[in-house]
Coordinates of C-alpha atoms in Angstrom, one line a residue:
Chain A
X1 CA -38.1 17.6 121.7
X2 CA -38.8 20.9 120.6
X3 CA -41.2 20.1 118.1
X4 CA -42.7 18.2 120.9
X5 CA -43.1 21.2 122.8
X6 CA -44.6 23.3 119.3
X7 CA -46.9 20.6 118.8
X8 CA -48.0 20.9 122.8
X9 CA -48.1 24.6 122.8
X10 CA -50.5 24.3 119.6
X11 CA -52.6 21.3 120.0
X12 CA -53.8 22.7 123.5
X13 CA -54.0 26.4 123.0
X14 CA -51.5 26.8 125.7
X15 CA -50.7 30.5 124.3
X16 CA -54.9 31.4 124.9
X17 CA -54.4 29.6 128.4
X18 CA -51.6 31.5 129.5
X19 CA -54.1 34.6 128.4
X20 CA -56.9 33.8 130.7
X21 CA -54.7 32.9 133.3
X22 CA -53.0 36.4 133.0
X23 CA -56.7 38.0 132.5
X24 CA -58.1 36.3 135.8
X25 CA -55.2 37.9 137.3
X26 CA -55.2 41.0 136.4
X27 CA -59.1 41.4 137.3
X28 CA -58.9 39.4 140.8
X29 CA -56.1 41.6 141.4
X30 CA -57.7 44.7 140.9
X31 CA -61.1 43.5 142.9
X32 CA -59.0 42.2 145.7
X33 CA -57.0 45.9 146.1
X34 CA -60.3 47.5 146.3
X35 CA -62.1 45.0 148.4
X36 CA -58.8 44.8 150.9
X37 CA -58.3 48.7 150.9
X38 CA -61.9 49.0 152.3
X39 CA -61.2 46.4 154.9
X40 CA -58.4 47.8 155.6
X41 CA -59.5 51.4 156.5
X42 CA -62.5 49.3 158.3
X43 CA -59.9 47.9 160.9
X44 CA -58.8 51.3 161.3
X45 CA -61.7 53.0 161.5
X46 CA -62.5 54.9 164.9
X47 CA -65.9 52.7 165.1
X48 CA -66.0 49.0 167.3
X49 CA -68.2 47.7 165.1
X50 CA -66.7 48.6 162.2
X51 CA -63.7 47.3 163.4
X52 CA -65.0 44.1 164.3
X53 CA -66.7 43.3 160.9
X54 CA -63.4 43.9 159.4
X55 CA -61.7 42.1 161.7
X56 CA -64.3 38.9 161.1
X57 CA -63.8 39.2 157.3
X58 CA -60.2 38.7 157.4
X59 CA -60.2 35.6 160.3
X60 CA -62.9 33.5 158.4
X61 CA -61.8 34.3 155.0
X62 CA -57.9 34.4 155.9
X63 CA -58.4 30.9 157.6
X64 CA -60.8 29.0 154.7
X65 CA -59.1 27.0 151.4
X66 CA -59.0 29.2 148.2
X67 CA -60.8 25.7 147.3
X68 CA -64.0 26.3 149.3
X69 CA -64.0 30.1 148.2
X70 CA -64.1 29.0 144.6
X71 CA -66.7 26.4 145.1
X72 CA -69.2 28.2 146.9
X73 CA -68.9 31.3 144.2
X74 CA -68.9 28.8 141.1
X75 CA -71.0 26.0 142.3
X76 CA -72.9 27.4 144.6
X77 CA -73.8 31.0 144.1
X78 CA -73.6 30.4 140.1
X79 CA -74.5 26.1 139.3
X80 CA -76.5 25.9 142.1
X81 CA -78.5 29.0 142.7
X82 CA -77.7 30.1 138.9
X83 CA -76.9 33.4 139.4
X84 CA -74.9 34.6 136.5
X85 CA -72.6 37.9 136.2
X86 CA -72.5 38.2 132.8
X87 CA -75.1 38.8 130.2
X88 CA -77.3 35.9 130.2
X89 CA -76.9 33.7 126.6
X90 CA -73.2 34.1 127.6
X91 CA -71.0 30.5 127.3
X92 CA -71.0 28.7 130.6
X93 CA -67.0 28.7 130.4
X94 CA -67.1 32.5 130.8
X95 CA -70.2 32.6 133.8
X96 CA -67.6 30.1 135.5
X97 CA -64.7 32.4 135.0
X98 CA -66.2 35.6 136.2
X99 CA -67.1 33.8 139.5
X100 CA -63.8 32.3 139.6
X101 CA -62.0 36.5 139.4
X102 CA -64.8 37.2 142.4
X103 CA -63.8 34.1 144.4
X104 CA -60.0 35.1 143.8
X105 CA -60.8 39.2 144.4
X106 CA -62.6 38.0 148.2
X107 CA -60.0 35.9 149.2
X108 CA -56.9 37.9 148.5
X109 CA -58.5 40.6 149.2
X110 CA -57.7 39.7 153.4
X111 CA -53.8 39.9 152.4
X112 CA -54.3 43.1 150.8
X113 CA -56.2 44.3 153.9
X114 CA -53.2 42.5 155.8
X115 CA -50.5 44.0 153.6
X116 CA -51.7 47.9 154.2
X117 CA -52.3 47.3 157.8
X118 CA -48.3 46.5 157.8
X119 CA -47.4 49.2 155.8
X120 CA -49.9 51.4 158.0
X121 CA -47.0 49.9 161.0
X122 CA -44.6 51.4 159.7
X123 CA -45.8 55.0 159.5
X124 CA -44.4 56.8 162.5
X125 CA -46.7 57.8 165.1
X126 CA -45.7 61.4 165.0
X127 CA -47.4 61.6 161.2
X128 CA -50.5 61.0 162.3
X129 CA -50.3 63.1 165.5
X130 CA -49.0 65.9 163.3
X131 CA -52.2 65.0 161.3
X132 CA -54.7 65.6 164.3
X133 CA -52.8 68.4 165.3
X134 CA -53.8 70.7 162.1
X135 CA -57.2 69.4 162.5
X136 CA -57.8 66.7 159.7
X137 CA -60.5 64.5 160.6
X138 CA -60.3 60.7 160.5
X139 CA -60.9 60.1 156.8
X140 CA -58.5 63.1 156.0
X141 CA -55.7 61.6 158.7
X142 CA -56.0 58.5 156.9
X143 CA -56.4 59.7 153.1
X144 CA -53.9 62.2 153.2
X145 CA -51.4 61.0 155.6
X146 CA -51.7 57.7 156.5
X147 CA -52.6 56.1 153.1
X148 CA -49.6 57.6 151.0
X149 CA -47.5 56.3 153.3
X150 CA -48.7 53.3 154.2
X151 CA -49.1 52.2 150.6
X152 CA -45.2 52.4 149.7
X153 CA -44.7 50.3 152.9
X154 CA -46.6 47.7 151.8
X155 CA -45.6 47.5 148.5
X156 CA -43.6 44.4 149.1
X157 CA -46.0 42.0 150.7
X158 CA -48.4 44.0 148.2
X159 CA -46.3 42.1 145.1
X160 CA -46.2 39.1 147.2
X161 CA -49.8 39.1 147.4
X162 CA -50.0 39.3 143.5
X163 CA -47.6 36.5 143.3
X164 CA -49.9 34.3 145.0
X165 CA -52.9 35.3 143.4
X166 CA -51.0 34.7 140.0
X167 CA -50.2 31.4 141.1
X168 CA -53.5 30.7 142.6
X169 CA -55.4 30.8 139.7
X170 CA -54.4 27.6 138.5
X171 CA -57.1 26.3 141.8
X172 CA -59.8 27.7 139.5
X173 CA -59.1 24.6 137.2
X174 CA -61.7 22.9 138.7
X175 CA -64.3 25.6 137.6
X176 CA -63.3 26.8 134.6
X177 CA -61.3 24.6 131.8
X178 CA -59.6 27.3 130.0
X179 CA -56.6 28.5 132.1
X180 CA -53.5 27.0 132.5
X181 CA -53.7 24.2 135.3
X182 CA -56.9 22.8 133.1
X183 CA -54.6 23.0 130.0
X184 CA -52.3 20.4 131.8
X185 CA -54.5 18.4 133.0
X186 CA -55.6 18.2 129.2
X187 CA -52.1 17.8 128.6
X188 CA -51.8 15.0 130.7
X189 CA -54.7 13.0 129.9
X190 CA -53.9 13.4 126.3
X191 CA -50.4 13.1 126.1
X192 CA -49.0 11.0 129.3
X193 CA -45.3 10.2 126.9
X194 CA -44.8 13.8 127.5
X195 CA -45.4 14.3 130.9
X196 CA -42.1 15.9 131.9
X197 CA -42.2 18.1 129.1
X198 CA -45.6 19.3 130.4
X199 CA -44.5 20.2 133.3
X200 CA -41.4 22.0 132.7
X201 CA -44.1 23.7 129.9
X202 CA -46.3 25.1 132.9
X203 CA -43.8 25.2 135.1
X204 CA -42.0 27.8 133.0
X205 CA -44.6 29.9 131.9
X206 CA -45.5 30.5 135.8
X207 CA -42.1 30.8 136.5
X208 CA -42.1 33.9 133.4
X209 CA -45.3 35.8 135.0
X210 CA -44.2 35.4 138.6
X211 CA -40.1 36.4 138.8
X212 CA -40.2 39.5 136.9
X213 CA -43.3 40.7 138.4
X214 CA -41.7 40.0 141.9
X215 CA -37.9 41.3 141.2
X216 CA -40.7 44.6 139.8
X217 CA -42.0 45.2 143.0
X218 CA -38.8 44.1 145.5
X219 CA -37.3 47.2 143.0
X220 CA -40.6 49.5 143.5
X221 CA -40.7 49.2 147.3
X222 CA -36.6 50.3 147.4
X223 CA -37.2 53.0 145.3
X224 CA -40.3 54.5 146.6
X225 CA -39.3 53.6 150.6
X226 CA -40.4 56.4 152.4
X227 CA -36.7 57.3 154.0
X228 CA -36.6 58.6 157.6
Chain B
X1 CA -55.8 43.8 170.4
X2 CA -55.2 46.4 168.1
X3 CA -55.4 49.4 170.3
X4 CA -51.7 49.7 170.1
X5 CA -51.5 50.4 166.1
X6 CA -54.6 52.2 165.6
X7 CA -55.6 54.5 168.5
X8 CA -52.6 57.0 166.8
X9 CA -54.9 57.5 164.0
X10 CA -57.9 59.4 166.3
X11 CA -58.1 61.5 169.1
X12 CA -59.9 59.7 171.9
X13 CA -63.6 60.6 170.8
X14 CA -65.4 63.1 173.3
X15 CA -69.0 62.7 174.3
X16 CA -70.2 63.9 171.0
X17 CA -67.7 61.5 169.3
X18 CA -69.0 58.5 171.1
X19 CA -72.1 59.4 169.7
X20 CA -71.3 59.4 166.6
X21 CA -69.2 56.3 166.6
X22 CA -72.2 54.2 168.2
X23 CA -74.8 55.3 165.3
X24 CA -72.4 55.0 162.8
X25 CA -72.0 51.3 164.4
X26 CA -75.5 50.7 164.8
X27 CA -75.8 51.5 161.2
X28 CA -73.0 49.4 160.4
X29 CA -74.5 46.5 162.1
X30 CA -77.8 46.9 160.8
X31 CA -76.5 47.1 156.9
X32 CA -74.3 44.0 157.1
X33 CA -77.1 42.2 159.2
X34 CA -79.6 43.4 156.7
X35 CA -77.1 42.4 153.9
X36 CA -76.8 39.1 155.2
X37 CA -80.1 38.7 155.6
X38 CA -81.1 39.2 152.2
X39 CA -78.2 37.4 151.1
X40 CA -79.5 34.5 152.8
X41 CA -82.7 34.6 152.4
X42 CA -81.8 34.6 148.0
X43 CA -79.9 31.3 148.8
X44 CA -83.3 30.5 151.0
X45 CA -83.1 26.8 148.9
X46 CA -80.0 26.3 149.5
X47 CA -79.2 27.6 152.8
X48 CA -82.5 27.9 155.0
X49 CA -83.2 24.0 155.1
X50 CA -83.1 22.0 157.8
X51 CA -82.5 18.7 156.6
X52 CA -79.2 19.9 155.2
X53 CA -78.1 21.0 158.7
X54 CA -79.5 18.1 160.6
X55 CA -77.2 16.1 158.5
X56 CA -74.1 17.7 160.5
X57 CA -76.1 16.0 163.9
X58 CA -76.1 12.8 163.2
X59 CA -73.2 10.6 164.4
X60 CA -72.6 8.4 161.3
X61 CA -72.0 12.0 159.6
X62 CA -69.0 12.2 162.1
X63 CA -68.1 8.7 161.8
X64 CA -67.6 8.3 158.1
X65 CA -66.5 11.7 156.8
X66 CA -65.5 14.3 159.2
X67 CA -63.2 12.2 161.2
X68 CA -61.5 10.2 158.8
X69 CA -61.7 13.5 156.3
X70 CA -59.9 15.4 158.7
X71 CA -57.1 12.6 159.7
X72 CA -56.5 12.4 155.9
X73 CA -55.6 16.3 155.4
X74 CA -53.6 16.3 158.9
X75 CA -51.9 13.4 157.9
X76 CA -50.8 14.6 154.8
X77 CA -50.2 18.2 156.5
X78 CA -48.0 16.4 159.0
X79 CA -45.8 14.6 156.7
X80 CA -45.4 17.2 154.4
X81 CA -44.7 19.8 157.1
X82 CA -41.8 17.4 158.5
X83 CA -40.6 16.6 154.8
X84 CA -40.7 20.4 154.4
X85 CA -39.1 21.3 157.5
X86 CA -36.0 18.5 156.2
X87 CA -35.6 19.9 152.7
X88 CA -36.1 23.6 153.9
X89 CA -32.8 23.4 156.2
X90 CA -31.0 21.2 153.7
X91 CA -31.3 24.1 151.3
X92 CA -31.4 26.7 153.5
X93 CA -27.8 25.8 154.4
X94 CA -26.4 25.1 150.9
X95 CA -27.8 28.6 149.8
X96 CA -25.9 29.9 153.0
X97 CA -22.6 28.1 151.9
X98 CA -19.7 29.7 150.9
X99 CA -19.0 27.3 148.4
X100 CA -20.9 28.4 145.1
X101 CA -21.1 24.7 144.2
X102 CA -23.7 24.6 147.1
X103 CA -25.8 27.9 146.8
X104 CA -25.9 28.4 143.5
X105 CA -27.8 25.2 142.4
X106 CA -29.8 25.8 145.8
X107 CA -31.0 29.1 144.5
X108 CA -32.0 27.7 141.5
X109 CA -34.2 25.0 143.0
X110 CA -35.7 27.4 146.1
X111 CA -36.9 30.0 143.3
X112 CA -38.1 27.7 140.5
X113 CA -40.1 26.2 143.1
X114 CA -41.5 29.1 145.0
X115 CA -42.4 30.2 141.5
X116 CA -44.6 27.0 140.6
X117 CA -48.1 27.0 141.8
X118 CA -48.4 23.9 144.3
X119 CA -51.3 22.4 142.4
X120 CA -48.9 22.2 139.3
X121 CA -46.9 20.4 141.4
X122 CA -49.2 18.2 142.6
X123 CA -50.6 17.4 139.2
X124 CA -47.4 16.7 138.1
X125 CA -46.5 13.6 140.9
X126 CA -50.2 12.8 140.9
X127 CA -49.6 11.8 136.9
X128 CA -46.0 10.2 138.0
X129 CA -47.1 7.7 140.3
X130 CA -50.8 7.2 138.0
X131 CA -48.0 6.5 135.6
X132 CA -45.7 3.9 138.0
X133 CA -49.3 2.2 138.2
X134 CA -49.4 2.9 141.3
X135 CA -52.7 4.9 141.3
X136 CA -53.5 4.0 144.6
X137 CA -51.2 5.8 146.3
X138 CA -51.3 8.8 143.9
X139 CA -53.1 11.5 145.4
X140 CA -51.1 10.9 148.9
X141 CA -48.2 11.4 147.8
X142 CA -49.1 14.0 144.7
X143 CA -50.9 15.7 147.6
X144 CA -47.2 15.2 150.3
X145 CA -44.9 15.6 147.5
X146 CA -46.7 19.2 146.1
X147 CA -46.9 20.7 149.6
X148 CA -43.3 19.9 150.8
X149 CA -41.4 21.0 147.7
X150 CA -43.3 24.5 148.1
X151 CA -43.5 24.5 151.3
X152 CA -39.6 23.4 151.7
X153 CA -38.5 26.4 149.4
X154 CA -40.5 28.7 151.6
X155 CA -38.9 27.3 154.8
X156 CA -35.6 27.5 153.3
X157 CA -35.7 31.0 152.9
X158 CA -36.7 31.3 156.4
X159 CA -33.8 29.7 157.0
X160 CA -31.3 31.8 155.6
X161 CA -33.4 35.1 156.2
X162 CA -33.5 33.9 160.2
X163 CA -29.5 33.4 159.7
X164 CA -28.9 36.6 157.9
X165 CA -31.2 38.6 160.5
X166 CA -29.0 37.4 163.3
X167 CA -26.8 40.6 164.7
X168 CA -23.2 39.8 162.8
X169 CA -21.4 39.4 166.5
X170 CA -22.9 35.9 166.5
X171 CA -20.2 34.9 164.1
X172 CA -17.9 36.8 164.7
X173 CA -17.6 35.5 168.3
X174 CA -18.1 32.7 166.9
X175 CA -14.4 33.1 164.6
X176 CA -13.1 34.7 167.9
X177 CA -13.0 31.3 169.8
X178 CA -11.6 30.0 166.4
X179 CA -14.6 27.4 165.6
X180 CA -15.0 26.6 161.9
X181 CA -17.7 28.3 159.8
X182 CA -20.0 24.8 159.7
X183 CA -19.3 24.9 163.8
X184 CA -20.7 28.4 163.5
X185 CA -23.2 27.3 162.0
X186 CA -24.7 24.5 163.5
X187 CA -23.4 25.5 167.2
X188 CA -24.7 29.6 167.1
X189 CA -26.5 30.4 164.0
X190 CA -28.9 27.9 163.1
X191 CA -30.2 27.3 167.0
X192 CA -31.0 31.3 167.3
X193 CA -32.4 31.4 163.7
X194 CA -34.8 28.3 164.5
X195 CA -36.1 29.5 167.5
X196 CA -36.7 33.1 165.7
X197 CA -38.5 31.3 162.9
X198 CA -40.8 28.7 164.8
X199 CA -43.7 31.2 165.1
X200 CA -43.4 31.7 161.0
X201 CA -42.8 27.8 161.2
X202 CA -46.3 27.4 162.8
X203 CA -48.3 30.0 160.4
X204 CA -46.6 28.1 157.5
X205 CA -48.5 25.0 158.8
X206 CA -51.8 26.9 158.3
X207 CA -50.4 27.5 154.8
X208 CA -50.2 23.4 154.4
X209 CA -53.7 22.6 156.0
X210 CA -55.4 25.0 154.0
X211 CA -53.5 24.0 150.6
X212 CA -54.4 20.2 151.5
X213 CA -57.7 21.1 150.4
X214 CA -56.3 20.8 146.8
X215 CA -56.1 17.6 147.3
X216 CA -59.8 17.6 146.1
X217 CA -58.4 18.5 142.9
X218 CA -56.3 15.3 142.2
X219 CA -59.4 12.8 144.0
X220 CA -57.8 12.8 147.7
X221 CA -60.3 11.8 150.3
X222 CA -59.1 15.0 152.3
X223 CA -61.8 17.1 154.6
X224 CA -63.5 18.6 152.1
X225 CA -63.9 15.7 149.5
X226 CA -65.2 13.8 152.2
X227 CA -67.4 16.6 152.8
X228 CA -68.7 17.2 149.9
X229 CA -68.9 13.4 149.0
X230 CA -71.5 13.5 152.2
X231 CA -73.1 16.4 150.5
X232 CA -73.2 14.6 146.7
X233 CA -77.2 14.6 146.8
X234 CA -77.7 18.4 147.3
X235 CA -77.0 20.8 150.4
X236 CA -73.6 21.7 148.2
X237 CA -74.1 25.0 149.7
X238 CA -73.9 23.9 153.2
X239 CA -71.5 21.5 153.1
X240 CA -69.6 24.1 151.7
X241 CA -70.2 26.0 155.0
X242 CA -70.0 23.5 156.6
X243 CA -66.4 22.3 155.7
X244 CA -65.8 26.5 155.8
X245 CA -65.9 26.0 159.2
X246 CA -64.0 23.0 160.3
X247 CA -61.2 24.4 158.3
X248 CA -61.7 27.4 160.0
X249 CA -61.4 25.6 163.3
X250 CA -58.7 23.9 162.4
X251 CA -56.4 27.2 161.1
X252 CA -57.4 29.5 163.6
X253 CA -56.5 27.4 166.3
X254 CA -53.0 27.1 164.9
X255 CA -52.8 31.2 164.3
X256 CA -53.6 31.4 167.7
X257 CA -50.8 29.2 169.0
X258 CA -48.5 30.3 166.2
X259 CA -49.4 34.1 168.1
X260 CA -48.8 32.8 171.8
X261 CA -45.8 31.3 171.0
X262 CA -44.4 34.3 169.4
X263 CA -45.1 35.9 172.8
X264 CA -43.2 33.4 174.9
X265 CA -40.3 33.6 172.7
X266 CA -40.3 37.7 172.6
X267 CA -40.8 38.1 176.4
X268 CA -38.2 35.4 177.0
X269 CA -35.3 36.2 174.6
X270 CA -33.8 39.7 174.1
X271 CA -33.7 39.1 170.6
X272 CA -35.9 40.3 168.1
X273 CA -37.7 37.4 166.5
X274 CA -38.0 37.3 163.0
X275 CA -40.9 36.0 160.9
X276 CA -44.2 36.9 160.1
X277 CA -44.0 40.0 157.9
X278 CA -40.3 40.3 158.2
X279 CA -39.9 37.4 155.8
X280 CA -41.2 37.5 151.8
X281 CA -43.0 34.7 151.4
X282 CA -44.7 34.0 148.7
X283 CA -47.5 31.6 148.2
X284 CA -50.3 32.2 150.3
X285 CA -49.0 34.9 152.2
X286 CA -50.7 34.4 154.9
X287 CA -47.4 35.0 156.8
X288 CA -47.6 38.8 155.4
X289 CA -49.6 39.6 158.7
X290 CA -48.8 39.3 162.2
X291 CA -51.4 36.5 163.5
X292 CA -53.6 39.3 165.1
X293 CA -51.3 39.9 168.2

């Protein structure tokens, strides 16, 4: 059994799996904070229009399959129309996987933008009326005031977000053959006698990335709760 | 819509404001128009042809693939939302129980499978029933099986979150007129916390149509296979867009019902009803927000 699982963990470089897998997080996580923050202080933002296109972004992208996302950036934007994001000459399996962190970055980015806007509820009113009252203009009410705050109320559906996207990367599979869903399917094809061990393989390792990474955060959001 | 959270954050803008705000909108407008123009206009082979979007006229189209595309994800969505919906308040209740026989192994199960991604799952009972030899039905029930174990541990923490967010009066009355604590229960607790979590219940159905389209993955002939199937000899793009949409259809019409149910229930009950962004959910997360209220 266990030199089952040695052999497995080996034979289909699960350890340089679980890498990329942690690597596609880690970018599309830090892509979809950026993208989500802007969309975010979009919805906020004194302007209709403004409002509206950030609205927009987060209905059709909120409502569409991580599926579709992925395909349009991987086979569309880079098979079909063969736009590439790295260095041209670079291998195919790494165009693929570049795509893949922008396909993850736009879509979570509407549950960062979603996340904020509920830790923007949960600032008092009176902060950002104190805020107007000294005279800060928009931007300033929201960078200086609103943001701070904001931020450590959403730092729980903030981790849940990253949870998801951690788990979520195993759609990009289909696109790229180097994370860790593609290593079981490998695993699968090659080596059906094992299947349960297989899964309790993957299973685990997700299981290792995602609990303390969400025990983290339920910790981070108790400690840094703004107290009123 | 969202006057009530956002028109804290600025004063209500004065003549010169107004200005402002329409040029800055104009310009707005005219970047992303221009943006999306250009964009378009790089994908012109892909995008700007009309034989590709003629395809989406013609009946056969609607016939062959959408239809019976879109009955195979609901189908799927259905079952696993009621298989979901029966495994969520099974282990919702042990992990409520008293007895740590009961909520202990519970635990275990809801947070080792909140923890695996669904398509693992499905991969996994995909490769079980291709094992059985019965590869016919594989993908169904990879596709049912993946979504209602996930989707069941979600719900079951609904469950006891709705329970736990109930004012602690409920059971105590409850003990008052001496019923038992499964009489408490079924008979006060679990009919409040149902009717708090519905609205969640609905957005969690979202969750399951959109994470159908996975079913791709293991060959099911769901929406989007279908789809692209009709798409196979070029046009991916627009299929793409195409399918974008139906989903988008499909999910927004049940955010918008989710939203207007959650109304009827908070004008009717005094109560505060719990769900959508009281409740950690992972997975998608699409239950983070409120369904734009």
């Amino acid at each position: 059994m266990l030199n089952d699982l040695l052999g497995l963990v080996k034979d289909f470089n699960v350890l340089q799996a679980l890498g990329f897998t942690v690597l596609l997080t880690v970018v599309g996580s830090i892509g979809a904070f950026i993208i989500g923050t802007l969309i975010a202080v979009l919805r906020l933002s004194p302007v209709t229009a403004l409002r509206f296109f950030g609205t927009a972004y987060v209905n059709l992208i909120r409502n569409t399959p991580l599926t579709i996302v992925a395909f349009f950036c991987v086979s569309g934007l880079f098979l079909a129309m063969n736009w590439t994001l790295l260095p041209q000459g670079t291998d195919i399996k790494y165009q693929g996987l570049a795509w893949g962190c922008v396909a993850l970055a736009v879509y979570h980015a509407t549950f960062v933008a979603e996340a904020i806007r509920s830790g923007v509820n949960t600032v008092p009113l009176g902060q950002a009326e104190a805020a107007r009252a000294i005279g800060l203009p928009f931007l300033g009410t929201i960078r200086e005031v609103i943001l701070p705050q904001a931020m450590r109320g959403a730092i729980a559906p903030l981790g849940n977000t990253l949870i998801a996207l951690t788990k979520n990367t195993t759609v990009l599979s289909t696109v790229s053959s180097l994370e860790l869903s593609a290593a079981m399917k490998n695993m699968i094809e090659d080596r059906p006698d094992l299947l349960a061990l297989v899964f309790l393989l993957i299973a685990l390792l997700f299981v290792i990335l995602t609990l303390p990474v969400g025990s983290f955060f339920t910790h981070l959001s108790k400690k840094l709760v703004v107290s009123r | 819509m969202m006057s009530d959270t956002t028109s804290v954050i600025f004063d209500a803008p004065g003549p010169r404001g107004r200005l402002v705000g329409r040029v800055v909108g104009a310009l707005g407008l005219v970047v992303v128009i221009g943006l999306g123009a250009m964009f378009v206009w790089a994908l012109r082979d892909q995008v700007l042809n009309w034989d590709f979007w003629a395809r989406i006229l013609e009946p056969t189209t609607w016939v062959d693939y959408v239809i019976p595309g879109a009955l195979n994800t609901l189908k799927a969505a259905l079952l696993a939302v009621v298989f979901a919906g029966v495994f969520g308040l099974i282990f919702g209740v042990m992990r409520l129980s008293h007895l740590k026989v009961f909520s202990i192994p519970a635990g275990i199960i809801v947070e080792f499978f909140r923890a695996v991604p669904v398509l693992i799952l499905m991969l996994f009972f995909n490769a079980i029933f291709v094992a059985a030899s019965l590869g016919d039905i594989a993908p169904f029930w990879g596709v049912v099986l993946g979504l209602t174990l996930y989707n069941g541990s979600v719900i079951a923490e609904l469950v006891r979150s709705g329970v736990h967010s109930l004012p602690k009066g409920q059971s105590e009355g409850g003990q008052a007129v001496g019923l038992t604590r499964s009489q408490i229960l079924t008979a006060i607790l679990l009919p409040q916390a149902i009717t708090a979590m519905l609205p969640s219940l609905l957005s969690q159905f979202v969750v399951v149509i959109k994470d159908t389209a996975l079913g791709y993955i293991i060959n099911y002939p769901d929406l989007l296979r279908m789809i692209q199937t009709l798409y196979s000899s070029g046009g991916t793009m627009v299929g793409l867009i195409f399918a974008a949409a139906c989903y988008i259809v499909i999910n927004y019409t049940m955010t918008l019902f989710a939203s207007w149910v959650e109304r009827r229930l908070r004008s009717r009950r005094a109560g505060k009803s719990v769900g959508t962004g009281m409740v950690p959910v992972a997975g998608t997360a699409n239950t983070n927000g409120r369904p734009d209220a």
